[in-house]
Amino acid sequence: MYYTITLNPAIDMLTKVENFELGKLNRTGESNYVVGGKGINISLLLKNIGKESKALGFVAGFTGDFIKEELTKQGIKSNFIETEGFTRINIKLTTDTETEINSQSSKVNRTNILDFFSSLDELTSEDTVFLSGNIIPGMEDDDFVHIAKKVKEQGANLVVDSNKDMVLHTLKYHPFIVKPNEFELGEMFDVHLQSLEDIAIYAKKLQEMGAQNVLVSRGSKGAILFTHSGEIFSANIAKGKVVSTIAAGDSMLAMFVAKYDETKDFPLSLQYASAAGGATSFSAGVGKQELINELLVQINVEKISL
Amino acid sequence: MYYTITLNPAIDMLTKVENFELGKLNRTGESNYVVGGKGINISLLLKNIGKESKALGFVAGFTGDFIKEELTKQGIKSNFIETEGFTRINIKLTTDTETEINSQSSKVNRTNILDFFSSLDELTSEDTVFLSGNIIPGMEDDDFVHIAKKVKEQGANLVVDSNKDMVLHTLKYHPFIVKPNEFELGEMFDVHLQSLEDIAIYAKKLQEMGAQNVLVSRGSKGAILFTHSGEIFSANIAKGKVVSTIAAGDSMLAMFVAKYDETKDFPLSLQYASAAGGATSFSAGVGKQELINELLVQINVEKISL
């Protein structure tokens, strides 16, 4: 079974306003509300390709209820810890430009955190856990690292996708894969990556520090995969009209892991991952199986040496 | 029993952001969520002074659920018609200035509207109905007028507080009181009111058109009441530190009606109404009984002739 962890989920409120003015009363059109958060995006992509997952994390109040209900509607299991206050609403305001107003969720307390740790007790060696996104107010960085530790103690497979510090601190628990983009990889080591050779140097450093496989996304330049056996594969991206790149990286990661579990075939998994990233970029919401399959023919995966 | 009607309720999301920038990602502090809408404010004030009311109107989705739950928590009955989509969230963004982003609710359909009309079947001559605020997308102005008609057909007492056209169109159903501010009263007749004498001319016009009593609020200059028996009373406002004037007018109206029902005493009701308006202005949320009572001594009501 796949488990996804979203410690600080959100509802995205998508709305349009003409001629926005600070300090004034602005009127919007009708708003759309969609569930957000990296782990939840992964659950949605997995659902779209026919894989079951269970979403874990924290929710609070009427906004948290919406998240649970939406996941249930979409056929995704969840076991969130309920806390005081309200899960945040992030506002995506379309005027001439795109303005984002990201809110802070209410805090979790130590009891909530311990309850969350207990929710990991059901993990077994049959499971894969996506530990994604950032911590929620009230949690410490150490708690994030403890989650990675506990996942490994339960014998489950670990995938980490978070900010640079969290990724670096969890490498000792040997995540199956980490997925920085080119810029984030440079940031992890405080360097500016100039070439493919540079990328290779630091991707391999992540492997030395514990990552089994490293997938580096490079925007329009595609992605490069460094496997545990020392192979390197590159892939291009699909062409199409971008609707929103939100969740494209999450889709890539989810598809990669799911396809690898099925086939143990790295280049094939990279091809599907790249198609899934494109499918989500070209869709309102997370990409569907059909579009992923359509885009596959556009993706060329090559074995390279650096 | 008091009934309050809020056709287009809202959740107010109150949040702070520093250095807001259009076209960028802005991060807020923790948000507060409070139920909003003129009829709901009236129910809250009535509750604070120990009077029961039942809130009617339309709600939708998880945001509508929050409104129902909050009213239940506060001990206020409700019987909302549930519609498709989502009740709106209005964002009150505090930066250097106050910026409001008011959203549009999802539409109601004809069946929803007919169901709402049916929810008025329980009204009797023992009841008073506050018909407040604006219509919701999907409703016509005629539907608003029809509500006033139906309230009167059921024999209930009608109070109207809406935009100028809605007030004017419902005067034929003889509302017990209407409460325009000075500016709105001028707008109703497309004139600019210069003096107390002007106010009297147009307040009396509203009475000729059907209003029983007319309460004209004048901001810092207080309020003037024109009674059905031709008496005129003026009141000053209380002094204090204004927290928010949202719902101050609703509080004034609710208190006026409730006190008049108890005492049939116009000047006393005006005194309490003015204190209640102040109490709400000086509070986060709707004013409490205790503060209203404290402010009473500051309010002088005089009988005047114009």
Coordinates of C-alpha atoms in Angstrom, one line a residue:
Chain A
M1 CA 0.0 0.0 0.0
Y2 CA 1.1 3.6 -0.7
Y3 CA 0.9 6.1 2.1
T4 CA 1.2 9.9 1.5
I5 CA 2.0 12.3 4.3
T6 CA 0.9 15.9 4.1
L7 CA 1.7 17.6 7.5
N8 CA 0.4 21.0 6.5
P9 CA -2.4 20.5 3.9
A10 CA -4.4 23.4 2.4
I11 CA -7.5 24.3 0.5
D12 CA -6.6 26.3 -2.6
M13 CA -9.2 29.0 -3.3
L14 CA -9.0 29.9 -7.0
T15 CA -10.7 33.2 -7.9
K16 CA -10.5 36.1 -10.3
V17 CA -10.8 39.8 -9.6
E18 CA -10.5 42.7 -12.1
N19 CA -8.5 45.8 -11.3
F20 CA -7.4 44.7 -7.9
E21 CA -6.8 47.7 -5.6
L22 CA -5.1 47.6 -2.2
G23 CA -7.0 49.3 0.5
K24 CA -10.3 49.0 -1.4
L25 CA -13.3 46.6 -1.6
N26 CA -12.6 44.2 -4.5
R27 CA -15.2 41.8 -5.9
T28 CA -14.4 38.4 -7.3
G29 CA -16.2 36.0 -9.5
E30 CA -17.3 32.6 -8.2
S31 CA -14.4 30.7 -6.5
N32 CA -13.3 27.2 -6.9
Y33 CA -11.9 25.2 -3.9
V34 CA -9.5 22.4 -4.4
V35 CA -7.6 20.3 -1.9
G36 CA -3.8 21.0 -1.9
G37 CA -0.6 19.8 -0.5
K38 CA 2.2 17.7 -2.0
G39 CA 1.2 14.4 -0.4
I40 CA -2.4 14.9 -1.3
N41 CA -1.4 15.6 -4.9
I42 CA 0.5 12.3 -4.9
S43 CA -2.5 10.5 -3.7
L44 CA -4.6 12.1 -6.4
L45 CA -2.1 11.1 -9.2
L46 CA -1.9 7.5 -7.8
K47 CA -5.7 7.3 -7.9
N48 CA -5.7 8.5 -11.5
I49 CA -3.4 5.6 -12.5
G50 CA -5.4 3.1 -10.5
K51 CA -3.3 2.8 -7.4
E52 CA -4.7 2.9 -3.9
S53 CA -3.1 5.1 -1.3
K54 CA -3.9 6.4 2.2
A55 CA -3.4 10.0 3.1
L56 CA -1.9 10.9 6.5
G57 CA -1.2 14.2 8.2
F58 CA -3.1 16.9 10.2
V59 CA -6.4 18.5 9.5
A60 CA -8.5 21.0 11.6
G61 CA -12.0 22.5 11.5
F62 CA -14.4 23.0 8.7
T63 CA -11.6 23.4 6.2
G64 CA -10.1 20.1 7.3
D65 CA -13.5 18.4 7.0
F66 CA -13.6 19.6 3.4
I67 CA -10.2 17.9 2.7
K68 CA -11.4 14.6 4.2
E69 CA -14.7 14.7 2.3
E70 CA -13.0 15.5 -1.0
L71 CA -10.6 12.6 -0.7
T72 CA -13.4 10.3 0.3
K73 CA -15.3 11.5 -2.8
Q74 CA -12.3 10.7 -5.0
G75 CA -12.0 7.2 -3.5
I76 CA -8.9 8.0 -1.5
K77 CA -8.5 6.6 2.1
S78 CA -7.3 8.9 4.8
N79 CA -6.4 8.8 8.5
F80 CA -5.7 12.4 9.5
I81 CA -5.1 13.6 13.1
E82 CA -7.7 16.2 14.0
T83 CA -6.3 19.3 15.7
E84 CA -7.7 22.6 17.1
G85 CA -8.4 25.5 14.8
F86 CA -8.5 25.5 11.0
T87 CA -6.6 24.0 8.2
R88 CA -5.3 26.9 6.1
I89 CA -6.9 28.3 2.9
N90 CA -4.4 29.5 0.2
I91 CA -5.8 32.1 -2.1
K92 CA -4.7 32.1 -5.8
L93 CA -5.9 35.4 -7.1
T94 CA -5.9 36.0 -10.9
T95 CA -5.9 39.6 -11.9
D96 CA -3.6 40.8 -14.7
T97 CA -1.0 38.7 -12.8
E98 CA -1.2 35.8 -10.5
T99 CA -1.1 36.7 -6.8
E100 CA -0.8 34.1 -4.1
I101 CA -1.8 34.6 -0.5
N102 CA -0.6 31.6 1.5
S103 CA -2.1 31.3 5.0
Q104 CA -0.7 29.9 8.1
S105 CA -2.5 26.9 9.6
S106 CA -3.4 26.8 13.3
K107 CA -0.7 25.1 15.4
V108 CA -0.5 21.4 16.4
N109 CA 0.5 20.4 19.9
R110 CA 2.8 17.7 21.3
T111 CA -0.2 15.3 21.8
N112 CA -1.2 15.8 18.1
I113 CA 2.3 15.0 17.0
L114 CA 2.5 11.9 19.2
D115 CA -0.9 10.8 17.8
F116 CA 0.5 11.3 14.3
F117 CA 3.6 9.1 15.1
S118 CA 1.2 6.4 16.3
S119 CA -0.7 6.6 13.0
L120 CA 2.5 5.2 11.4
D121 CA 2.3 2.0 13.5
E122 CA 0.3 0.3 10.8
L123 CA 3.1 0.5 8.3
T124 CA 4.8 -2.7 7.2
S125 CA 7.5 -3.7 4.8
E126 CA 4.8 -4.0 2.1
D127 CA 4.3 -0.2 2.2
T128 CA 5.9 2.8 0.5
V129 CA 5.6 6.2 2.2
F130 CA 5.8 9.6 0.5
L131 CA 7.0 12.1 3.1
S132 CA 6.3 15.4 1.3
G133 CA 6.2 19.1 1.9
N134 CA 6.9 21.1 5.0
I135 CA 6.1 20.8 8.7
I136 CA 3.1 22.6 10.2
P137 CA 3.4 25.3 12.9
G138 CA 4.0 23.6 16.3
M139 CA 6.2 20.9 14.8
E140 CA 10.0 20.9 14.9
D141 CA 12.4 19.9 12.1
D142 CA 13.4 17.0 14.4
D143 CA 9.9 15.6 14.2
F144 CA 10.1 15.5 10.4
V145 CA 13.4 13.5 10.7
H146 CA 11.7 11.2 13.3
I147 CA 9.0 10.4 10.8
A148 CA 11.6 9.2 8.3
K149 CA 13.2 7.1 11.1
K150 CA 9.9 5.6 12.1
V151 CA 9.0 4.7 8.5
K152 CA 12.3 2.8 8.2
E153 CA 11.9 1.1 11.6
Q154 CA 8.5 -0.2 10.4
G155 CA 10.4 -1.6 7.4
A156 CA 8.6 0.5 4.8
N157 CA 10.0 2.1 1.7
L158 CA 10.7 5.8 2.1
V159 CA 10.4 8.6 -0.4
V160 CA 11.2 12.2 0.7
D161 CA 10.3 15.4 -1.1
S162 CA 10.7 18.5 1.1
N163 CA 12.9 21.5 1.5
K164 CA 16.6 21.2 1.3
D165 CA 17.3 20.8 5.0
M166 CA 14.6 18.2 5.5
V167 CA 15.9 16.2 2.6
L168 CA 19.5 16.3 3.7
H169 CA 18.6 15.4 7.3
T170 CA 16.6 12.3 6.2
L171 CA 19.2 10.9 3.8
K172 CA 20.6 8.7 6.5
Y173 CA 17.4 6.7 6.4
H174 CA 18.1 5.8 2.8
P175 CA 15.1 7.1 0.9
F176 CA 14.4 5.1 -2.3
I177 CA 14.4 8.4 -4.2
V178 CA 14.7 12.1 -3.7
K179 CA 13.7 14.6 -6.4
P180 CA 15.3 18.1 -6.1
N181 CA 15.1 20.4 -9.1
E182 CA 18.4 21.7 -10.5
F183 CA 18.2 24.9 -8.4
E184 CA 17.3 23.1 -5.2
L185 CA 20.2 20.6 -5.7
G186 CA 22.6 23.6 -6.0
E187 CA 21.1 25.2 -2.9
M188 CA 21.6 22.0 -0.8
F189 CA 25.4 22.5 -1.3
D190 CA 25.4 26.2 -1.6
V191 CA 26.7 26.1 -5.2
H192 CA 25.4 27.3 -8.5
L193 CA 25.2 24.4 -10.9
Q194 CA 26.6 25.3 -14.4
S195 CA 26.6 22.0 -16.3
L196 CA 25.4 18.4 -16.4
E197 CA 28.7 17.5 -14.9
D198 CA 28.0 19.7 -11.9
I199 CA 24.6 18.1 -11.5
A200 CA 26.2 14.7 -11.6
I201 CA 28.8 15.6 -8.9
Y202 CA 26.1 16.8 -6.4
A203 CA 23.5 14.1 -7.3
K204 CA 26.2 11.5 -6.5
K205 CA 26.9 13.3 -3.2
L206 CA 23.3 12.8 -2.2
Q207 CA 23.8 9.1 -3.0
E208 CA 26.9 9.0 -0.9
M209 CA 24.9 10.6 2.0
G210 CA 22.2 7.9 1.7
A211 CA 19.8 8.5 -1.2
Q212 CA 19.3 5.3 -3.2
N213 CA 18.2 7.1 -6.4
V214 CA 18.2 10.8 -7.3
L215 CA 15.9 12.4 -9.9
V216 CA 16.8 15.9 -10.8
S217 CA 14.2 17.9 -12.7
R218 CA 15.4 20.7 -14.9
G219 CA 12.3 22.5 -16.1
S220 CA 12.1 22.7 -19.9
K221 CA 15.4 20.9 -20.1
G222 CA 13.8 17.7 -18.8
A223 CA 15.1 15.4 -16.0
I224 CA 18.1 13.3 -15.2
L225 CA 17.9 10.1 -13.1
F226 CA 20.9 8.7 -11.1
T227 CA 20.2 5.2 -10.2
H228 CA 21.6 3.2 -7.2
S229 CA 23.5 1.0 -9.6
G230 CA 25.4 4.0 -11.1
E231 CA 23.4 4.3 -14.3
I232 CA 22.3 7.8 -15.6
F233 CA 19.2 8.4 -17.7
S234 CA 18.0 11.6 -19.2
A235 CA 14.5 12.5 -20.4
N236 CA 13.0 15.4 -22.3
I237 CA 9.6 17.0 -21.4
A238 CA 6.3 16.7 -23.4
K239 CA 5.1 19.7 -25.4
G240 CA 1.7 21.2 -24.8
K241 CA -0.2 24.2 -23.4
V242 CA 0.6 24.7 -19.8
V243 CA -2.5 25.2 -17.6
S244 CA -0.7 25.1 -14.2
T245 CA 2.6 23.6 -13.1
I246 CA 1.2 23.1 -9.5
A247 CA 1.6 19.4 -8.6
A248 CA 3.6 18.6 -11.7
G249 CA 6.7 17.6 -9.7
D250 CA 4.5 15.6 -7.3
S251 CA 2.9 13.8 -10.3
M252 CA 6.3 13.0 -11.7
L253 CA 7.5 11.5 -8.4
A254 CA 4.3 9.5 -7.8
M255 CA 4.3 8.0 -11.3
F256 CA 8.0 7.2 -11.1
V257 CA 7.7 5.2 -7.9
A258 CA 4.5 3.4 -9.0
K259 CA 5.9 2.4 -12.4
Y260 CA 9.2 1.2 -10.9
D261 CA 7.3 -0.9 -8.3
E262 CA 5.5 -2.5 -11.2
T263 CA 8.4 -3.0 -13.6
K264 CA 11.7 -2.5 -11.8
D265 CA 12.6 -0.7 -15.0
F266 CA 14.4 2.6 -14.5
P267 CA 14.2 4.1 -18.0
L268 CA 10.6 3.1 -18.4
S269 CA 9.7 4.6 -15.0
L270 CA 11.5 7.8 -16.0
Q271 CA 9.5 8.0 -19.3
Y272 CA 6.2 7.6 -17.5
A273 CA 7.3 10.1 -14.8
S274 CA 8.1 12.7 -17.4
A275 CA 4.8 12.1 -19.2
A276 CA 2.9 12.4 -15.9
G277 CA 4.6 15.7 -15.1
G278 CA 3.5 17.0 -18.5
A279 CA 0.0 15.7 -18.1
T280 CA -0.5 17.6 -14.8
S281 CA 1.0 20.7 -16.3
F282 CA -1.4 20.6 -19.2
S283 CA -4.5 19.9 -17.0
A284 CA -6.6 21.7 -14.4
G285 CA -5.7 19.5 -11.5
V286 CA -3.6 16.3 -11.5
G287 CA -3.1 14.5 -14.9
K288 CA -5.2 11.6 -15.9
Q289 CA -4.0 8.2 -17.0
E290 CA -5.2 8.7 -20.6
L291 CA -3.3 11.9 -21.1
I292 CA -0.2 10.4 -19.5
N293 CA -0.4 7.5 -22.0
E294 CA -0.8 9.9 -24.9
L295 CA 2.2 11.9 -23.9
L296 CA 4.5 8.9 -23.6
V297 CA 5.4 8.8 -27.3
Q298 CA 6.9 12.3 -26.9
I299 CA 9.3 11.3 -24.2
N300 CA 12.7 10.0 -25.2
V301 CA 14.8 8.4 -22.4
E302 CA 18.6 8.0 -23.1
K303 CA 21.3 6.4 -21.1
I304 CA 24.1 8.9 -20.7
S305 CA 27.5 9.0 -19.1
L306 CA 28.9 12.0 -17.2
Chain B
M1 CA -40.2 34.4 17.6
Y2 CA -37.7 36.4 15.6
Y3 CA -36.6 35.2 12.2
T4 CA -33.7 36.6 10.3
I5 CA -33.1 36.2 6.6
T6 CA -29.7 36.2 5.1
L7 CA -30.0 35.2 1.4
N8 CA -26.3 35.5 0.6
P9 CA -24.3 34.7 3.8
A10 CA -20.5 34.7 4.0
I11 CA -17.6 33.5 6.0
D12 CA -15.3 36.4 6.8
M13 CA -11.7 35.3 6.7
L14 CA -9.6 37.8 8.7
T15 CA -5.9 37.7 8.2
K16 CA -2.8 39.9 8.2
V17 CA 0.0 40.1 5.6
E18 CA 3.1 42.3 5.7
N19 CA 4.3 44.1 2.6
F20 CA 1.6 42.8 0.3
E21 CA 2.8 42.6 -3.3
L22 CA 0.6 41.9 -6.4
G23 CA 1.9 39.2 -8.6
K24 CA 3.9 37.6 -5.8
L25 CA 3.6 34.9 -3.2
N26 CA 2.4 36.6 0.1
R27 CA 2.4 34.8 3.4
T28 CA -0.2 35.6 6.1
G29 CA -0.4 34.9 9.8
E30 CA -3.0 32.6 11.2
S31 CA -6.5 33.4 10.0
N32 CA -9.8 33.8 11.9
Y33 CA -13.0 32.8 10.4
V34 CA -16.3 34.3 11.5
V35 CA -19.8 34.0 10.1
G36 CA -21.0 37.1 8.3
G37 CA -24.2 38.5 6.7
K38 CA -26.6 41.1 8.0
G39 CA -29.4 38.7 9.1
I40 CA -26.9 36.5 10.9
N41 CA -25.4 39.6 12.7
I42 CA -29.0 40.4 13.8
S43 CA -29.4 36.8 15.2
L44 CA -26.1 37.1 17.0
L45 CA -27.1 40.5 18.6
L46 CA -30.5 39.1 19.6
K47 CA -28.7 36.1 21.2
N48 CA -26.5 38.4 23.1
I49 CA -29.5 40.2 24.6
G50 CA -31.2 36.9 25.5
K51 CA -33.7 36.7 22.6
E52 CA -34.2 33.6 20.5
S53 CA -34.2 33.8 16.7
K54 CA -34.1 31.4 13.8
A55 CA -31.8 32.1 10.8
L56 CA -33.1 31.5 7.3
G57 CA -31.5 31.8 3.9
F58 CA -29.2 29.7 1.6
V59 CA -26.0 27.9 2.4
A60 CA -23.8 25.6 0.3
G61 CA -20.9 23.2 0.7
F62 CA -18.3 23.1 3.5
T63 CA -18.4 26.8 4.0
G64 CA -22.2 26.6 4.5
D65 CA -21.7 23.8 7.0
F66 CA -19.4 26.0 9.0
I67 CA -22.1 28.7 9.2
K68 CA -24.7 26.2 10.4
E69 CA -22.3 24.7 13.0
E70 CA -21.2 28.1 14.3
L71 CA -24.8 29.2 14.7
T72 CA -25.6 26.0 16.5
K73 CA -22.6 26.5 18.8
Q74 CA -23.9 29.9 19.6
G75 CA -27.3 28.5 20.4
I76 CA -29.0 30.0 17.4
K77 CA -31.6 27.9 15.5
S78 CA -31.4 27.8 11.7
N79 CA -33.3 26.4 8.7
F80 CA -31.2 27.1 5.7
I81 CA -31.9 25.8 2.2
E82 CA -28.9 23.8 1.0
T83 CA -27.8 24.5 -2.5
E84 CA -25.0 23.3 -4.9
G85 CA -21.5 24.8 -4.7
F86 CA -20.1 26.8 -1.9
T87 CA -21.2 29.7 0.3
R88 CA -18.7 32.5 -0.3
I89 CA -15.6 33.5 1.7
N90 CA -14.9 37.2 2.0
I91 CA -11.3 38.0 2.8
K92 CA -10.5 41.0 5.1
L93 CA -6.8 41.5 4.5
T94 CA -4.9 43.8 6.9
T95 CA -1.7 45.2 5.5
D96 CA -0.8 48.9 6.0
T97 CA -4.4 49.4 4.9
E98 CA -7.5 47.2 5.0
T99 CA -8.2 45.4 1.7
E100 CA -11.5 43.5 1.2
I101 CA -11.9 40.7 -1.3
N102 CA -15.6 39.9 -1.5
S103 CA -16.4 36.7 -3.3
Q104 CA -19.4 35.7 -5.3
S105 CA -21.4 32.7 -4.0
S106 CA -22.4 29.9 -6.2
K107 CA -25.9 30.3 -7.8
V108 CA -29.2 29.2 -6.5
N109 CA -31.8 27.7 -8.8
R110 CA -35.5 28.1 -9.1
T111 CA -36.2 25.0 -7.0
N112 CA -33.9 26.3 -4.2
I113 CA -35.9 29.6 -4.3
L114 CA -39.3 27.8 -4.1
D115 CA -37.9 25.7 -1.2
F116 CA -36.9 29.0 0.5
F117 CA -40.4 30.4 0.0
S118 CA -41.8 27.3 1.6
S119 CA -39.5 27.7 4.6
L120 CA -41.6 30.8 5.4
D121 CA -44.8 28.8 5.8
E122 CA -44.2 28.4 9.5
L123 CA -44.4 32.1 10.1
T124 CA -47.4 33.4 12.2
S125 CA -48.7 36.7 13.5
E126 CA -46.5 36.1 16.6
D127 CA -43.4 36.5 14.5
T128 CA -41.1 39.3 13.4
V129 CA -38.9 38.8 10.3
F130 CA -35.8 40.7 9.6
L131 CA -35.3 40.7 5.8
S132 CA -31.7 41.9 5.4
G133 CA -29.0 42.3 2.9
N134 CA -28.9 41.5 -0.8
I135 CA -30.0 38.7 -3.0
I136 CA -27.8 35.8 -4.0
P137 CA -26.8 35.0 -7.6
G138 CA -29.7 33.2 -9.3
M139 CA -32.4 35.3 -7.5
E140 CA -34.3 38.1 -9.1
D141 CA -35.2 41.4 -7.4
D142 CA -38.9 40.3 -7.7
D143 CA -38.1 37.3 -5.5
F144 CA -36.9 39.6 -2.7
V145 CA -40.2 41.6 -3.0
H146 CA -42.1 38.3 -3.0
I147 CA -40.5 37.4 0.4
A148 CA -41.8 40.6 1.9
K149 CA -45.2 39.9 0.5
K150 CA -45.2 36.3 1.9
V151 CA -44.1 37.5 5.3
K152 CA -47.1 39.9 5.4
E153 CA -49.5 37.2 4.1
Q154 CA -48.5 35.0 7.0
G155 CA -49.4 37.9 9.2
A156 CA -45.9 38.4 10.6
N157 CA -44.2 41.7 11.4
L158 CA -41.7 42.8 8.6
V159 CA -38.4 44.7 9.0
V160 CA -36.5 45.5 5.9
D161 CA -32.8 46.5 5.6
S162 CA -31.4 46.2 2.1
N163 CA -30.2 48.3 -0.8
K164 CA -32.3 51.3 -1.8
D165 CA -34.3 49.6 -4.6
M166 CA -35.2 46.6 -2.4
V167 CA -36.3 48.9 0.4
L168 CA -38.4 51.1 -1.9
H169 CA -40.1 48.1 -3.6
T170 CA -41.1 46.5 -0.3
L171 CA -42.6 49.6 1.3
K172 CA -46.0 48.6 0.1
Y173 CA -45.9 45.7 2.5
H174 CA -45.7 48.2 5.4
P175 CA -42.4 47.3 7.1
F176 CA -42.5 48.1 10.8
I177 CA -39.2 50.0 10.4
V178 CA -36.6 50.7 7.7
K179 CA -33.1 52.0 8.6
P180 CA -31.4 53.9 5.8
N181 CA -28.3 56.0 6.7
E182 CA -28.4 59.7 5.7
F183 CA -26.6 59.0 2.5
E184 CA -28.8 56.1 1.5
L185 CA -31.9 58.1 2.2
G186 CA -30.7 60.7 -0.2
E187 CA -29.8 58.1 -2.8
M188 CA -33.3 56.7 -2.7
F189 CA -34.7 59.9 -4.0
D190 CA -31.6 61.0 -6.0
V191 CA -31.0 64.1 -3.8
H192 CA -28.2 65.3 -1.6
L193 CA -29.6 65.9 1.9
Q194 CA -28.3 69.2 3.4
S195 CA -30.2 69.6 6.6
L196 CA -32.3 67.9 9.3
E197 CA -35.3 69.5 7.5
D198 CA -34.3 67.6 4.3
I199 CA -34.0 64.4 6.2
A200 CA -37.4 64.9 7.6
I201 CA -38.9 65.5 4.2
Y202 CA -37.6 62.2 2.7
A203 CA -38.1 60.1 5.8
K204 CA -41.8 61.2 5.7
K205 CA -41.9 60.3 2.0
L206 CA -40.9 56.7 3.0
Q207 CA -43.7 56.7 5.5
E208 CA -46.2 57.9 2.9
M209 CA -44.9 55.1 0.7
G210 CA -45.7 52.5 3.4
A211 CA -42.9 52.5 6.1
Q212 CA -44.4 52.6 9.6
N213 CA -41.3 53.9 11.3
V214 CA -38.1 55.3 9.8
L215 CA -34.7 55.3 11.6
V216 CA -32.1 57.4 9.9
S217 CA -28.5 56.8 11.1
R218 CA -26.1 59.7 10.6
G219 CA -22.7 58.3 11.6
S220 CA -21.0 60.4 14.3
K221 CA -24.0 62.8 14.3
G222 CA -26.2 60.1 15.8
A223 CA -29.7 58.9 14.6
I224 CA -33.2 60.3 14.1
L225 CA -36.3 58.3 14.5
F226 CA -39.6 59.2 12.7
T227 CA -42.5 57.3 14.4
H228 CA -45.7 56.2 12.8
S229 CA -47.6 58.6 15.1
G230 CA -45.6 61.6 13.8
E231 CA -43.1 62.0 16.6
I232 CA -39.5 62.6 16.0
F233 CA -36.6 61.6 18.3
S234 CA -32.9 62.2 18.0
A235 CA -30.1 60.3 19.7
N236 CA -26.3 60.9 19.9
I237 CA -23.7 58.1 19.7
A238 CA -21.6 56.6 22.5
K239 CA -17.9 57.5 22.6
G240 CA -15.2 54.8 22.6
K241 CA -12.4 53.1 20.6
V242 CA -13.8 51.7 17.4
V243 CA -12.6 48.2 16.7
S244 CA -14.8 47.6 13.6
T245 CA -18.1 49.1 12.5
I246 CA -19.1 45.9 10.6
A247 CA -22.6 44.9 12.0
A248 CA -23.1 48.1 14.0
G249 CA -26.1 49.1 11.9
D250 CA -27.5 45.5 12.2
S251 CA -27.0 45.6 16.0
M252 CA -28.8 49.0 16.2
L253 CA -31.8 47.6 14.2
A254 CA -32.0 44.4 16.1
M255 CA -31.9 46.1 19.5
F256 CA -34.5 48.7 18.5
V257 CA -37.0 46.1 17.4
A258 CA -36.4 43.9 20.4
K259 CA -36.7 46.7 22.9
Y260 CA -39.8 48.2 21.3
D261 CA -41.5 44.7 21.4
E262 CA -40.8 44.6 25.1
T263 CA -41.7 48.2 26.0
K264 CA -43.6 49.9 23.2
D265 CA -41.5 52.9 24.1
F266 CA -39.9 54.6 21.2
P267 CA -37.4 56.9 22.9
L268 CA -36.2 54.1 25.2
S269 CA -35.9 51.7 22.2
L270 CA -33.8 54.4 20.3
Q271 CA -31.6 54.8 23.3
Y272 CA -30.9 51.1 23.5
A273 CA -30.4 50.9 19.7
S274 CA -27.8 53.6 19.8
A275 CA -26.0 51.9 22.7
A276 CA -26.1 48.6 20.8
G277 CA -24.6 50.2 17.7
G278 CA -21.8 51.6 19.8
A279 CA -21.2 48.3 21.7
T280 CA -20.7 46.5 18.4
S281 CA -18.4 49.2 17.0
F282 CA -16.2 48.9 20.1
S283 CA -16.1 45.1 20.0
A284 CA -14.5 42.4 17.9
G285 CA -17.8 40.9 16.7
V286 CA -21.3 41.8 17.8
G287 CA -21.8 43.8 21.1
K288 CA -22.6 42.1 24.3
Q289 CA -25.5 42.9 26.7
E290 CA -23.2 44.1 29.4
L291 CA -21.4 46.7 27.2
I292 CA -24.8 47.9 25.8
N293 CA -26.0 48.5 29.3
E294 CA -22.8 50.4 30.2
L295 CA -23.1 52.7 27.2
L296 CA -26.7 53.6 27.8
V297 CA -25.9 56.4 30.2
Q298 CA -24.0 58.1 27.3
I299 CA -27.0 58.2 25.1
N300 CA -29.4 61.2 25.3
V301 CA -32.7 60.9 23.4
E302 CA -34.6 64.1 22.7
K303 CA -37.9 64.7 21.2
I304 CA -37.5 67.3 18.4
S305 CA -39.8 69.0 15.9
L306 CA -38.8 69.6 12.3

